[in-house]
CSV table of C-alpha atoms and ligand atoms in Angstrom, one decimal:
chain,number,residue,atom,x,y,z
A,1,MET,CA,-41.0,124.4,51.8
A,2,ALA,CA,-42.3,122.8,55.1
A,3,GLN,CA,-40.6,119.4,55.6
A,4,ALA,CA,-41.9,116.5,57.6
A,5,ARG,CA,-39.5,115.1,60.1
A,6,PRO,CA,-38.8,111.3,60.1
A,7,GLY,CA,-41.8,109.7,61.8
A,8,ASP,CA,-44.1,112.6,61.1
A,9,ALA,CA,-47.3,111.9,59.1
A,10,PRO,CA,-46.8,113.3,55.6
A,11,LEU,CA,-47.8,116.9,55.0
A,12,ILE,CA,-50.7,117.4,52.6
A,13,HIS,CA,-50.8,119.9,49.9
A,14,ASP,CA,-53.9,121.0,48.1
A,15,LEU,CA,-51.9,120.8,44.9
A,16,ILE,CA,-48.5,119.4,43.8
A,17,GLY,CA,-47.2,120.5,40.4
A,18,ILE,CA,-44.9,118.3,38.4
A,19,GLY,CA,-42.5,120.4,36.2
A,20,PHE,CA,-41.9,124.2,36.5
A,21,GLY,CA,-41.9,125.3,32.9
A,22,PRO,CA,-44.0,128.3,31.8
A,23,SER,CA,-47.3,126.4,32.3
A,24,ASN,CA,-46.7,125.7,36.0
A,25,VAL,CA,-44.9,129.0,36.6
A,26,ALA,CA,-48.2,130.6,35.4
A,27,MET,CA,-50.1,128.2,37.7
A,28,ALA,CA,-48.0,129.2,40.7
A,29,ILE,CA,-48.6,132.9,39.9
A,30,ALA,CA,-52.4,132.3,39.6
A,31,LEU,CA,-52.3,130.6,43.0
A,32,SER,CA,-50.1,133.2,44.6
A,33,GLU,CA,-52.5,136.0,43.3
A,34,HIS,CA,-55.4,134.0,44.6
A,35,ASN,CA,-53.8,133.5,48.0
A,36,ALA,CA,-53.0,137.1,48.3
A,37,ARG,CA,-56.7,138.0,47.8
A,38,VAL,CA,-58.2,135.5,50.2
A,39,GLY,CA,-57.9,134.6,53.9
A,40,ARG,CA,-55.8,131.7,55.2
A,41,GLU,CA,-58.9,129.4,55.2
A,42,GLU,CA,-59.4,129.8,51.5
A,43,ALA,CA,-55.7,129.8,50.5
A,44,VAL,CA,-54.5,126.9,48.3
A,45,THR,CA,-51.4,125.2,49.5
A,46,ALA,CA,-49.2,124.1,46.6
A,47,HIS,CA,-45.7,123.1,45.8
A,48,PHE,CA,-44.0,122.4,42.5
A,49,PHE,CA,-41.0,120.1,41.6
A,50,GLU,CA,-38.7,120.8,38.7
A,51,GLN,CA,-35.9,118.5,37.7
A,52,GLN,CA,-33.7,121.1,36.3
A,53,PRO,CA,-31.3,122.8,38.7
A,54,ARG,CA,-32.8,126.2,38.0
A,55,PHE,CA,-35.5,127.6,35.7
A,56,GLY,CA,-34.8,126.9,32.1
A,57,TRP,CA,-37.0,127.2,29.0
A,58,HIS,CA,-35.7,125.3,26.0
A,59,ARG,CA,-32.2,126.7,26.7
A,60,GLY,CA,-30.6,124.7,23.9
A,61,MET,CA,-32.6,126.8,21.4
A,62,LEU,CA,-32.0,130.2,22.8
A,63,ILE,CA,-30.5,131.4,19.6
A,64,ASP,CA,-29.6,135.0,20.0
A,65,ASP,CA,-31.7,136.5,17.2
A,66,ALA,CA,-34.7,134.0,17.4
A,67,THR,CA,-38.0,135.6,18.2
A,68,MET,CA,-41.2,134.5,19.9
A,69,GLN,CA,-43.9,133.0,17.9
A,70,VAL,CA,-46.6,134.5,20.1
A,71,SER,CA,-47.5,138.0,21.1
A,72,PHE,CA,-45.9,139.3,24.3
A,73,LEU,CA,-49.5,140.0,25.4
A,74,LYS,CA,-49.9,136.2,25.7
A,75,ASP,CA,-47.5,136.2,28.6
A,76,LEU,CA,-48.0,134.2,31.8
A,77,VAL,CA,-50.8,136.4,33.1
A,78,THR,CA,-52.2,139.2,31.0
A,79,LEU,CA,-55.2,137.4,29.3
A,80,ARG,CA,-56.3,136.3,32.8
A,81,ASN,CA,-55.4,139.4,34.8
A,82,PRO,CA,-54.2,142.4,32.7
A,83,ALA,CA,-53.4,144.2,36.0
A,84,SER,CA,-51.0,141.5,37.2
A,85,GLU,CA,-47.6,142.5,38.5
A,86,TYR,CA,-46.2,139.4,36.8
A,87,SER,CA,-46.8,140.7,33.2
A,88,PHE,CA,-44.2,141.1,30.5
A,89,LEU,CA,-44.8,144.9,30.7
A,90,CYS,CA,-44.0,144.9,34.4
A,91,TYR,CA,-40.9,142.9,33.7
A,92,LEU,CA,-39.8,145.4,31.1
A,93,GLN,CA,-40.4,148.2,33.6
A,94,SER,CA,-38.4,146.5,36.2
A,95,LYS,CA,-35.5,146.2,33.7
A,96,GLY,CA,-35.8,149.9,32.6
A,97,ARG,CA,-36.6,148.9,29.0
A,98,LEU,CA,-40.4,149.7,28.8
A,99,ILE,CA,-40.1,152.8,26.7
A,100,ASP,CA,-37.4,151.3,24.5
A,101,PHE,CA,-39.7,148.3,23.9
A,102,ILE,CA,-42.6,150.5,23.0
A,103,ASN,CA,-40.5,152.4,20.5
A,104,HIS,CA,-39.5,149.1,18.9
A,105,LYS,CA,-43.2,148.6,17.8
A,106,ASN,CA,-42.9,144.9,18.1
A,107,LEU,CA,-45.3,142.3,19.4
A,108,PHE,CA,-42.7,139.4,19.2
A,109,PRO,CA,-39.8,139.8,21.6
A,110,LEU,CA,-36.6,137.9,21.3
A,111,ARG,CA,-36.7,134.4,22.7
A,112,VAL,CA,-33.8,135.2,25.0
A,113,GLU,CA,-35.7,138.2,26.3
A,114,PHE,CA,-38.8,136.1,27.0
A,115,HIS,CA,-36.7,133.5,28.7
A,116,ASP,CA,-35.4,136.3,31.0
A,117,TYR,CA,-39.0,137.3,31.6
A,118,PHE,CA,-40.0,133.7,32.5
A,119,GLU,CA,-37.0,133.5,34.9
A,120,TRP,CA,-37.9,136.8,36.5
A,121,ALA,CA,-41.5,135.7,37.0
A,122,ALA,CA,-40.3,132.2,38.3
A,123,ASP,CA,-38.0,133.9,40.8
A,124,LYS,CA,-41.0,135.9,42.2
A,125,VAL,CA,-42.7,132.6,43.2
A,126,ASP,CA,-39.6,130.6,44.0
A,127,ASP,CA,-40.9,129.8,47.5
A,128,MET,CA,-43.3,127.4,45.8
A,129,VAL,CA,-40.8,125.4,43.9
A,130,SER,CA,-38.0,122.9,44.6
A,131,TYR,CA,-35.5,122.8,41.7
A,132,GLY,CA,-33.2,119.8,41.2
A,133,HIS,CA,-36.2,117.6,42.2
A,134,GLU,CA,-37.4,115.0,39.7
A,135,VAL,CA,-40.8,113.4,40.2
A,136,VAL,CA,-40.3,109.7,39.6
A,137,GLY,CA,-43.6,108.1,40.6
A,138,VAL,CA,-47.1,108.6,42.1
A,139,MET,CA,-48.9,106.2,44.4
A,140,PRO,CA,-52.5,106.2,45.5
A,141,VAL,CA,-53.4,106.6,49.1
A,142,VAL,CA,-56.5,104.5,49.7
A,143,ARG,CA,-59.1,105.1,52.5
A,144,ASP,CA,-62.3,103.2,52.7
A,145,GLY,CA,-61.8,101.9,49.2
A,146,ALA,CA,-61.4,105.4,47.6
A,147,VAL,CA,-58.2,107.1,46.6
A,148,GLU,CA,-58.1,110.1,48.9
A,149,TYR,CA,-54.6,111.4,48.3
A,150,LEU,CA,-51.7,110.9,45.9
A,151,ASP,CA,-48.2,110.3,47.2
A,152,VAL,CA,-45.6,111.8,44.9
A,153,THR,CA,-42.1,110.4,45.0
A,154,VAL,CA,-39.4,112.9,44.3
A,155,ARG,CA,-35.7,112.3,43.7
A,156,SER,CA,-33.1,114.9,44.5
A,157,GLY,CA,-29.5,115.2,45.6
A,158,GLU,CA,-30.7,114.2,49.1
A,159,GLY,CA,-32.3,110.9,47.9
A,160,LEU,CA,-36.0,110.0,47.6
A,161,ALA,CA,-38.8,111.8,49.4
A,162,VAL,CA,-42.6,111.4,49.4
A,163,HIS,CA,-45.0,114.3,49.3
A,164,ARG,CA,-48.7,114.0,49.7
A,165,ALA,CA,-51.3,115.9,47.7
A,166,ARG,CA,-55.0,116.1,47.1
A,167,ASN,CA,-54.5,117.2,43.5
A,168,LEU,CA,-51.8,117.1,40.9
A,169,VAL,CA,-51.1,119.4,38.0
A,170,ILE,CA,-48.8,117.8,35.4
A,171,GLY,CA,-46.8,120.3,33.3
A,172,THR,CA,-44.0,118.1,32.0
A,173,GLY,CA,-43.8,119.6,28.6
A,174,LEU,CA,-42.4,118.2,25.4
A,175,ARG,CA,-39.8,115.5,24.6
A,176,PRO,CA,-37.4,115.7,21.7
A,177,LEU,CA,-38.4,113.3,18.9
A,178,MET,CA,-35.7,111.4,16.9
A,179,PRO,CA,-36.6,109.3,13.9
A,180,GLU,CA,-37.0,105.6,14.8
A,181,GLY,CA,-33.8,103.8,15.1
A,182,VAL,CA,-31.6,106.9,15.2
A,183,GLU,CA,-29.5,107.3,18.4
A,184,ARG,CA,-28.1,110.6,19.5
A,185,THR,CA,-24.2,110.7,19.6
A,186,ASP,CA,-21.5,113.3,19.8
A,187,ARG,CA,-22.1,113.9,16.1
A,188,VAL,CA,-25.8,113.2,15.8
A,189,TRP,CA,-27.8,115.8,17.7
A,190,HIS,CA,-31.4,116.8,18.2
A,191,ASN,CA,-31.9,120.5,17.8
A,192,SER,CA,-33.0,120.8,21.5
A,193,GLU,CA,-29.4,120.5,22.5
A,194,LEU,CA,-28.0,122.8,19.8
A,195,LEU,CA,-26.3,125.5,21.8
A,196,ALA,CA,-24.6,123.3,24.3
A,197,LYS,CA,-23.4,121.0,21.6
A,198,VAL,CA,-22.1,123.8,19.4
A,199,ASP,CA,-20.1,125.1,22.4
A,200,GLY,CA,-18.4,121.7,22.4
A,201,LEU,CA,-17.1,122.4,18.8
A,202,GLU,CA,-15.1,125.4,20.0
A,203,GLY,CA,-11.6,125.2,18.6
A,204,THR,CA,-12.5,122.8,15.8
A,205,SER,CA,-13.2,123.8,12.2
A,206,PRO,CA,-16.2,121.8,11.0
A,207,SER,CA,-16.6,121.7,7.2
A,208,ARG,CA,-20.2,120.4,6.9
A,209,PHE,CA,-23.4,120.3,8.9
A,210,ILE,CA,-26.6,118.5,7.8
A,211,VAL,CA,-29.9,119.7,9.2
A,212,VAL,CA,-32.9,117.4,8.8
A,213,GLY,CA,-36.4,118.9,8.9
A,214,ALA,CA,-38.5,121.7,7.4
A,215,GLY,CA,-40.1,123.4,10.5
A,216,GLN,CA,-39.2,126.5,12.3
A,217,SER,CA,-36.5,124.9,14.4
A,218,ALA,CA,-34.9,123.3,11.4
A,219,ALA,CA,-34.7,126.7,9.5
A,220,GLU,CA,-33.4,128.4,12.6
A,221,ASN,CA,-30.7,125.7,12.9
A,222,VAL,CA,-29.7,126.1,9.3
A,223,ALA,CA,-29.4,129.9,9.6
A,224,TYR,CA,-27.6,129.8,12.9
A,225,LEU,CA,-25.0,127.2,11.9
A,226,HIS,CA,-24.4,129.0,8.6
A,227,ARG,CA,-23.7,132.2,10.5
A,228,ARG,CA,-21.7,130.7,13.4
A,229,PHE,CA,-19.4,128.6,11.2
A,230,PRO,CA,-18.5,130.9,8.2
A,231,ARG,CA,-16.3,128.3,6.5
A,232,ALA,CA,-18.7,125.3,6.8
A,233,GLU,CA,-21.3,124.1,4.3
A,234,VAL,CA,-24.8,123.7,5.7
A,235,CYS,CA,-27.1,121.1,4.0
A,236,ALA,CA,-30.8,121.2,4.7
A,237,VAL,CA,-32.6,117.9,4.0
A,238,PHE,CA,-36.4,117.8,3.9
A,239,SER,CA,-39.1,116.0,2.0
A,240,ARG,CA,-41.1,119.1,1.1
A,241,TYR,CA,-40.3,121.1,-2.0
A,242,GLY,CA,-39.5,124.1,0.1
A,243,TYR,CA,-40.1,125.7,3.5
A,244,SER,CA,-43.8,126.6,4.0
A,245,PRO,CA,-44.7,129.9,5.7
A,246,ALA,CA,-46.5,129.8,9.0
A,247,ASP,CA,-50.1,131.2,8.7
A,248,ASP,CA,-50.1,134.0,11.3
A,249,SER,CA,-52.9,135.9,9.6
A,250,SER,CA,-55.5,137.4,11.9
A,251,PHE,CA,-58.5,135.2,11.2
A,252,ALA,CA,-56.5,132.0,11.4
A,253,ASN,CA,-54.8,133.2,14.6
A,254,ARG,CA,-58.2,132.9,16.3
A,255,ILE,CA,-57.6,129.2,16.5
A,256,PHE,CA,-55.4,130.1,19.5
A,257,ASP,CA,-58.2,132.1,21.3
A,258,PRO,CA,-59.6,131.0,24.6
A,259,ALA,CA,-63.0,130.6,22.9
A,260,ALA,CA,-61.5,128.2,20.4
A,261,VAL,CA,-60.8,125.8,23.3
A,262,ASP,CA,-64.6,125.7,24.1
A,263,GLU,CA,-65.5,125.2,20.5
A,264,PHE,CA,-62.8,122.5,19.9
A,265,PHE,CA,-63.8,120.7,23.1
A,266,THR,CA,-67.4,120.4,22.2
A,267,ALA,CA,-66.9,119.7,18.5
A,268,PRO,CA,-67.5,116.2,17.1
A,269,GLU,CA,-64.3,114.1,16.5
A,270,ASN,CA,-64.4,114.6,12.7
A,271,VAL,CA,-64.7,118.4,13.1
A,272,LYS,CA,-61.8,118.4,15.5
A,273,ARG,CA,-59.7,116.5,13.0
A,274,ARG,CA,-60.8,118.9,10.2
A,275,LEU,CA,-59.8,121.9,12.3
A,276,MET,CA,-56.4,120.5,12.9
A,277,ASP,CA,-56.0,119.7,9.2
A,278,TYR,CA,-57.1,123.2,8.2
A,279,HIS,CA,-55.0,125.1,10.8
A,280,GLY,CA,-52.1,122.8,11.6
A,281,ASN,CA,-50.0,125.2,9.4
A,282,THR,CA,-50.4,127.9,12.0
A,283,ASN,CA,-47.9,125.9,14.1
A,284,TYR,CA,-46.6,122.6,12.7
A,285,SER,CA,-43.9,122.2,10.0
A,286,VAL,CA,-43.9,125.8,9.1
A,287,VAL,CA,-41.5,128.7,9.2
A,288,ASP,CA,-41.7,132.4,9.8
A,289,ILE,CA,-41.8,134.1,6.4
A,290,ASP,CA,-39.0,136.5,7.3
A,291,LEU,CA,-36.7,133.6,8.0
A,292,ILE,CA,-37.6,131.9,4.7
A,293,ASP,CA,-36.9,135.1,2.9
A,294,ASP,CA,-33.5,135.6,4.6
A,295,LEU,CA,-32.4,132.0,3.8
A,296,TYR,CA,-33.5,132.4,0.2
A,297,ARG,CA,-31.7,135.7,-0.1
A,298,GLN,CA,-28.5,134.2,1.3
A,299,MET,CA,-28.7,131.2,-1.0
A,300,TYR,CA,-29.1,133.3,-4.0
A,301,GLN,CA,-26.4,135.7,-3.0
A,302,GLU,CA,-24.0,132.8,-2.7
A,303,LYS,CA,-25.0,131.5,-6.1
A,304,VAL,CA,-24.2,134.9,-7.6
A,305,VAL,CA,-20.8,135.3,-6.0
A,306,GLY,CA,-19.9,131.6,-6.4
A,307,THR,CA,-19.4,130.7,-2.8
A,308,GLU,CA,-22.2,128.3,-2.2
A,309,ARG,CA,-22.3,127.0,1.4
A,310,LEU,CA,-26.0,126.8,1.8
A,311,ARG,CA,-27.5,123.8,0.1
A,312,PHE,CA,-31.1,122.6,0.1
A,313,LEU,CA,-31.7,118.9,-0.6
A,314,ASN,CA,-35.5,119.1,-1.0
A,315,VAL,CA,-37.9,116.3,-1.9
A,316,SER,CA,-35.3,114.1,-0.1
A,317,ARG,CA,-35.1,112.0,3.0
A,318,LEU,CA,-32.2,111.2,5.2
A,319,THR,CA,-32.3,107.4,5.0
A,320,GLY,CA,-29.0,106.4,6.8
A,321,VAL,CA,-26.7,107.9,9.4
A,322,LYS,CA,-23.5,106.2,10.6
A,323,ASP,CA,-20.7,107.5,12.8
A,324,THR,CA,-17.2,107.0,11.3
A,325,PRO,CA,-14.0,107.6,13.3
A,326,ASP,CA,-13.9,111.4,12.6
A,327,LYS,CA,-17.2,112.2,10.8
A,328,VAL,CA,-20.7,111.0,10.4
A,329,ARG,CA,-21.8,109.5,7.0
A,330,ALA,CA,-25.3,110.4,6.0
A,331,THR,CA,-27.3,108.8,3.1
A,332,VAL,CA,-29.7,111.2,1.5
A,333,THR,CA,-32.3,109.6,-0.8
A,334,SER,CA,-34.2,111.6,-3.5
A,335,LEU,CA,-37.9,110.9,-3.2
A,336,VAL,CA,-38.1,111.8,-7.0
A,337,THR,CA,-35.5,109.4,-8.4
A,338,GLY,CA,-34.6,107.2,-5.5
A,339,GLU,CA,-31.0,108.2,-6.1
A,340,GLU,CA,-28.8,108.0,-3.0
A,341,THR,CA,-26.2,110.6,-2.1
A,342,LEU,CA,-23.5,110.0,0.5
A,343,LEU,CA,-22.5,113.0,2.5
A,344,ASP,CA,-19.7,113.1,5.1
A,345,ALA,CA,-20.5,115.7,7.8
A,346,ASP,CA,-19.1,116.8,11.1
A,347,VAL,CA,-22.6,116.9,12.6
A,348,VAL,CA,-26.2,115.9,11.7
A,349,VAL,CA,-28.8,117.8,13.5
A,350,PHE,CA,-32.3,116.3,13.6
A,351,ALA,CA,-34.9,119.0,13.9
A,352,THR,CA,-37.6,116.4,13.8
A,353,GLY,CA,-39.9,117.8,16.4
A,354,TYR,CA,-41.1,117.0,19.8
A,355,SER,CA,-43.9,114.9,21.3
A,356,PRO,CA,-45.8,115.7,24.5
A,357,ALA,CA,-44.4,113.8,27.5
A,358,ASP,CA,-46.8,110.9,28.2
A,359,PRO,CA,-49.2,112.5,30.7
A,360,VAL,CA,-49.9,109.4,32.6
A,361,GLY,CA,-46.4,107.9,32.3
A,362,LEU,CA,-45.6,109.0,35.9
A,363,LEU,CA,-48.9,107.8,37.4
A,364,GLY,CA,-48.1,104.1,37.9
A,365,GLU,CA,-51.1,102.2,39.1
A,366,VAL,CA,-53.1,105.4,39.3
A,367,ALA,CA,-53.0,105.4,35.5
A,368,ASP,CA,-55.3,102.3,35.6
A,369,ARG,CA,-58.0,104.5,37.0
A,370,CYS,CA,-57.7,107.1,34.2
A,371,LEU,CA,-60.4,106.7,31.5
A,372,ARG,CA,-59.5,106.3,27.9
A,373,ASP,CA,-61.4,107.1,24.7
A,374,ASP,CA,-62.0,104.7,21.8
A,375,GLU,CA,-58.5,105.4,20.4
A,376,GLY,CA,-56.9,104.7,23.8
A,377,ARG,CA,-56.1,108.4,24.5
A,378,VAL,CA,-56.6,109.7,28.0
A,379,ARG,CA,-60.0,111.3,28.5
A,380,VAL,CA,-59.8,114.9,29.7
A,381,GLU,CA,-62.6,117.1,31.1
A,382,ARG,CA,-63.1,120.7,30.0
A,383,ASP,CA,-61.4,121.8,33.3
A,384,TYR,CA,-58.2,119.9,32.1
A,385,ARG,CA,-58.9,117.2,34.7
A,386,ILE,CA,-58.3,113.6,33.6
A,387,ALA,CA,-61.6,111.7,33.7
A,388,THR,CA,-61.1,108.9,36.2
A,389,ASP,CA,-63.1,106.2,37.9
A,390,PRO,CA,-65.3,107.7,40.7
A,391,ASP,CA,-63.2,106.1,43.4
A,392,LEU,CA,-60.3,108.5,42.7
A,393,ARG,CA,-61.3,111.6,44.6
A,394,CYS,CA,-58.1,113.5,43.6
A,395,GLY,CA,-57.9,115.8,40.7
A,396,ILE,CA,-55.2,115.2,38.1
A,397,TYR,CA,-54.9,118.2,35.9
A,398,LEU,CA,-53.0,118.3,32.6
A,399,GLN,CA,-51.1,121.3,31.2
A,400,GLY,CA,-50.1,119.8,27.8
A,401,GLY,CA,-51.0,116.5,26.2
A,402,THR,CA,-54.5,117.7,25.6
A,403,GLU,CA,-54.4,118.5,21.9
A,404,HIS,CA,-57.0,115.8,21.1
A,405,THR,CA,-59.5,117.3,23.5
A,406,HIS,CA,-58.7,121.0,23.9
A,407,GLY,CA,-57.0,121.8,20.5
A,408,ILE,CA,-53.8,123.3,19.2
A,409,THR,CA,-52.9,125.5,22.1
A,410,SER,CA,-52.3,122.4,24.3
A,411,SER,CA,-48.5,122.7,24.1
A,412,LEU,CA,-48.3,126.4,23.4
A,413,LEU,CA,-48.1,129.6,25.5
A,414,SER,CA,-51.1,131.2,23.8
A,415,ASN,CA,-53.7,130.0,26.3
A,416,THR,CA,-51.6,129.4,29.4
A,417,ALA,CA,-52.8,132.4,31.4
A,418,ILE,CA,-56.5,131.4,30.8
A,419,ARG,CA,-55.9,127.7,31.3
A,420,VAL,CA,-54.3,128.1,34.8
A,421,GLY,CA,-57.2,130.3,35.8
A,422,GLU,CA,-59.6,127.6,34.8
A,423,ILE,CA,-57.7,124.9,36.7
A,424,LEU,CA,-57.7,127.1,39.8
A,425,ASP,CA,-61.5,127.7,39.5
A,426,SER,CA,-61.9,123.9,39.2
A,427,LEU,CA,-59.8,123.3,42.3
A,428,LEU,CA,-61.8,125.8,44.3
A,429,ASP,CA,-65.2,124.5,43.0
A,430,ARG,CA,-64.2,121.0,44.0
A,431,GLY,CA,-63.3,122.2,47.5
A,432,LEU,CA,-60.0,122.3,49.4
A,433,GLU,CA,-58.9,120.4,52.4
A,434,PRO,CA,-60.4,121.7,55.6
A,435,ALA,CA,-58.3,124.1,57.5
A,436,SER,CA,-56.5,124.9,54.3
A,437,GLY,CA,-53.8,127.5,54.5
A,438,LYS,CA,-50.6,125.6,54.4
A,439,ALA,CA,-49.4,122.0,54.1
A,440,ARG,CA,-50.5,120.3,57.3
A,441,THR,CA,-50.1,116.9,58.9
A,442,VAL,CA,-52.8,114.2,58.4
A,443,ALA,CA,-55.1,114.6,61.4
A,444,ASP,CA,-55.7,110.9,62.2
A,445,GLY,CA,-52.8,109.3,60.4
A,446,THR,CA,-55.0,106.5,59.0
A,447,GLY,CA,-54.0,107.0,55.4
A,448,SER,CA,-52.4,104.0,53.9
A,449,THR,CA,-50.4,103.9,50.7
A,450,ALA,CA,-51.7,101.1,48.5
A,451,ARG,CA,-48.8,99.0,47.0
B,1,FAD,C1,-37.5,126.0,20.8
B,1,FAD,C2,-38.9,126.2,21.1
B,1,FAD,C3,-39.6,127.4,21.0
B,1,FAD,C4,-40.9,127.6,21.3
B,1,FAD,N1,-41.4,128.8,21.1
B,1,FAD,C5,-42.8,128.9,21.4
B,1,FAD,C6,-43.4,130.2,21.1
B,1,FAD,O1,-42.8,131.1,20.7
B,1,FAD,N2,-44.7,130.3,21.4
B,1,FAD,C7,-45.4,129.3,21.9
B,1,FAD,O2,-46.6,129.4,22.2
B,1,FAD,N3,-44.9,128.1,22.2
B,1,FAD,C8,-43.6,127.9,21.9
B,1,FAD,N4,-43.0,126.7,22.1
B,1,FAD,C9,-43.8,125.5,22.6
B,1,FAD,C10,-43.5,125.2,24.1
B,1,FAD,O3,-44.1,124.0,24.4
B,1,FAD,C11,-44.0,126.2,25.1
B,1,FAD,O4,-43.4,127.4,24.8
B,1,FAD,C12,-43.7,126.0,26.6
B,1,FAD,O5,-42.4,125.4,26.7
B,1,FAD,C13,-44.7,125.1,27.3
B,1,FAD,O6,-44.5,125.2,28.6
B,1,FAD,P1,-44.6,123.9,29.6
B,1,FAD,O7,-44.3,124.4,31.0
B,1,FAD,O8,-45.9,123.3,29.4
B,1,FAD,O9,-43.5,122.9,29.1
B,1,FAD,P2,-41.9,123.0,29.2
B,1,FAD,O10,-41.5,124.3,28.9
B,1,FAD,O11,-41.4,121.9,28.4
B,1,FAD,O12,-41.6,122.7,30.8
B,1,FAD,C14,-41.8,121.4,31.4
B,1,FAD,C15,-40.9,121.3,32.6
B,1,FAD,O13,-41.1,120.1,33.3
B,1,FAD,C16,-39.9,119.6,33.7
B,1,FAD,N5,-40.1,118.2,34.0
B,1,FAD,C17,-40.4,117.2,33.1
B,1,FAD,N6,-40.5,116.0,33.7
B,1,FAD,C18,-40.3,116.2,35.0
B,1,FAD,C19,-40.3,115.4,36.2
B,1,FAD,N7,-40.6,114.1,36.1
B,1,FAD,N8,-40.1,115.9,37.4
B,1,FAD,C20,-39.8,117.3,37.5
B,1,FAD,N9,-39.8,118.1,36.4
B,1,FAD,C21,-40.0,117.6,35.2
B,1,FAD,C22,-38.9,119.9,32.6
B,1,FAD,O14,-37.6,119.9,33.1
B,1,FAD,C23,-39.4,121.3,32.2
B,1,FAD,O15,-38.7,122.3,32.9
B,1,FAD,C24,-41.7,126.5,21.8
B,1,FAD,C25,-41.0,125.2,21.9
B,1,FAD,C26,-39.7,125.1,21.6
B,1,FAD,C27,-39.1,123.7,21.7
């Protein structure tokens, strides 16, 4: 990217993106396709910062046989532009697998394959991203009492640098969620780090794993550890009676449609809540039925042959976890009888979910200009722009963290292609910097960063 020399006025971007996961890769593609269509004057200048050293999508959970929970047609582009050269089908063609994929008759590719697709797409727009760059803060640039620009502080191997933008798009994704009071250790993991941690067990012979949780990730962890360590017992602990299947039936699936975002956005608060209650089981705390069947089949087979390694401690809660010199001691409490069982394990994996990264956490004093609803949640407009006081002239767009306003697709891939198109339209409607075309210096240099 263009760099300001020391002493230069900062370069101004129409848009700075924070994070370069699938949401912002899709954003970069939408921008790139737009810029290829229009002249220099109408081109949007943008740059993205990603803290990881290279593209990575939930690498810790790239279990070799895990599949996507979304149709490949909901890739980074197709719903917005079915003719895009960044589609999953174009990726398959470039890899020489298009015909093999078609013969497979499968809408849900392997997760490792979709990761490869994301990486391929991210590579095609890599002139728009700096990897190994973590955004650590945002400061308002005030002119005549109004916030005209935002200064984004970025930390990299070269130290701190400040980049100026008219708009931000925050796509910082999800954070692993541990139960309150439980710290991660060498033996206490969150499933998000599964594969890296498992590699660290190479050369040891663990005898027991405990996996806490009843969602898709928990079930995948149980199946994977059971397969990978053929001499170890795997205990699944959850408060439900059994795993519940994900509702992926056609009518329910419409909750992920672009039109559902419009309806959810305009619905009254009590209807929003009801919709989440009705259809939370399309996504939350549910498991693919095929995986449920596989686990049950495995458990039953072990019962028959008398080699039980797969144990399900249902209607139970893990109420204590303590590292001992060479194990971890877990207390499992039955919710039926209150009886406590002590289990010594080599590892406890918490598959206890994720929460969206706090969307305004990075905004510093700019966050004070973001409007909140009655419940203290950030208010977001239909175009994914945070509602702010009128003196903030910049747009701060959210990709994620909008479930309370835009519905269940907020943290998912289903609507990404459409969402980035809507954000782009909003940017264009609101107008770009004059002489747009590439990052450029501030003409009069009068911008001051409020401290
Ligand atoms: C194991 C797993 C499987 C999933 N499978 C599916 C699926 O099949 N279908 C589906 O629809 N959804 C799925 N999801 C949901 C998931 O949220 C989306 O797939 C997707 O990751 C959303 O993309 P994103 O870009 O918004 O967020 P992320 O993929 O989380 O990307 C955010 C990026 O921002 C970077 N970042 C964060 N903070 C900073 C900062 N301060 N500075 C710079 N960079 C930063 C992070 O390093 C990260 O690369 C899955 C989630 C998990 C955990």
